[in-house]
Amino acid sequence: MGGILAYIITNDCIMCDACLPECPENAITAGDPVYVINPHLCTDCGNCAEVCPTEACVPIDDEE
Ligand code: SF4
């Protein structure tokens, strides 16, 4: 079982802004072409994944 280290945002991101206010660590910033999560700030809380309309916030599995 691999440990989850952080969430990442995939290219399914439509830059809707839903996740930005939900991140308690302010780990999410507007990148190019999609939003980006700073893995050093992310605490794996999953808030962003809950609000993302396109399921673009996904956990990284360190087995992959
Ligand atoms: Fe922020 Fe939580 Fe998403 Fe990590 S999992 S980027 S801490 S909202």
GROMACS .gro file of C-alpha atoms and ligand atoms in nm:
model
   72
    1MET     CA    1   0.000   0.000   0.000
    2GLY     CA    2   0.157   0.324  -0.114
    3GLY     CA    3   0.154   0.632   0.098
    4ILE     CA    4  -0.028   0.934  -0.033
    5LEU     CA    5   0.199   1.235  -0.022
    6ALA     CA    6  -0.003   1.515  -0.168
    7TYR     CA    7  -0.272   1.598  -0.416
    8ILE     CA    8  -0.203   1.711  -0.769
    9ILE     CA    9  -0.424   1.885  -1.023
   10THR     CA   10  -0.459   1.717  -1.360
   11ASN     CA   11  -0.525   1.872  -1.699
   12ASP     CA   12  -0.895   1.816  -1.633
   13CYS     CA   13  -0.877   2.142  -1.435
   14ILE     CA   14  -1.099   2.409  -1.588
   15MET     CA   15  -0.962   2.686  -1.361
   16CYS     CA   16  -1.304   2.737  -1.205
   17ASP     CA   17  -1.161   2.872  -0.875
   18ALA     CA   18  -1.372   2.635  -0.663
   19CYS     CA   19  -1.075   2.484  -0.483
   20LEU     CA   20  -0.875   2.796  -0.404
   21PRO     CA   21  -1.072   2.912  -0.097
   22GLU     CA   22  -1.111   2.553   0.024
   23CYS     CA   23  -0.741   2.484   0.074
   24PRO     CA   24  -0.647   2.550   0.439
   25GLU     CA   25  -0.278   2.555   0.348
   26ASN     CA   26  -0.310   2.801   0.058
   27ALA     CA   27  -0.125   2.540  -0.144
   28ILE     CA   28  -0.318   2.602  -0.465
   29THR     CA   29  -0.217   2.871  -0.711
   30ALA     CA   30  -0.323   2.957  -1.063
   31GLY     CA   31  -0.069   2.801  -1.294
   32ASP     CA   32  -0.042   2.765  -1.668
   33PRO     CA   33  -0.235   2.593  -1.817
   34VAL     CA   34  -0.403   2.454  -1.502
   35TYR     CA   35  -0.397   2.522  -1.130
   36VAL     CA   36  -0.105   2.386  -0.933
   37ILE     CA   37  -0.076   2.242  -0.582
   38ASN     CA   38   0.248   2.302  -0.393
   39PRO     CA   39   0.332   1.952  -0.263
   40HIS     CA   40   0.535   2.099   0.022
   41LEU     CA   41   0.231   2.280   0.158
   42CYS     CA   42  -0.039   2.021   0.084
   43THR     CA   43  -0.141   1.815   0.386
   44ASP     CA   44  -0.359   1.565   0.195
   45CYS     CA   45  -0.680   1.698   0.346
   46GLY     CA   46  -0.879   1.634   0.030
   47ASN     CA   47  -1.088   1.952   0.047
   48CYS     CA   48  -1.000   2.045  -0.310
   49ALA     CA   49  -1.105   1.707  -0.443
   50GLU     CA   50  -1.443   1.740  -0.273
   51VAL     CA   51  -1.528   2.067  -0.445
   52CYS     CA   52  -1.366   2.010  -0.785
   53PRO     CA   53  -1.638   1.980  -1.053
   54THR     CA   54  -1.412   1.789  -1.292
   55GLU     CA   55  -1.239   1.563  -1.039
   56ALA     CA   56  -0.907   1.715  -1.140
   57CYS     CA   57  -0.764   1.708  -0.786
   58VAL     CA   58  -0.626   1.361  -0.732
   59PRO     CA   59  -0.397   1.206  -0.472
   60ILE     CA   60  -0.049   1.106  -0.575
   61ASP     CA   61   0.035   0.749  -0.490
   62ASP     CA   62   0.406   0.700  -0.436
   63GLU     CA   63   0.385   0.352  -0.582
   64GLU     CA   64   0.338   0.507  -0.924
   65SF4    FE1   65  -0.498   2.205  -0.014
   65SF4    FE2   66  -0.609   1.997   0.106
   65SF4    FE3   67  -0.608   2.010  -0.162
   65SF4    FE4   68  -0.380   1.967  -0.028
   65SF4     S1   69  -0.557   1.828  -0.036
   65SF4     S2   70  -0.409   2.112  -0.200
   65SF4     S3   71  -0.409   2.087   0.159
   65SF4     S4   72  -0.718   2.150  -0.025
   0.00000   0.00000   0.00000
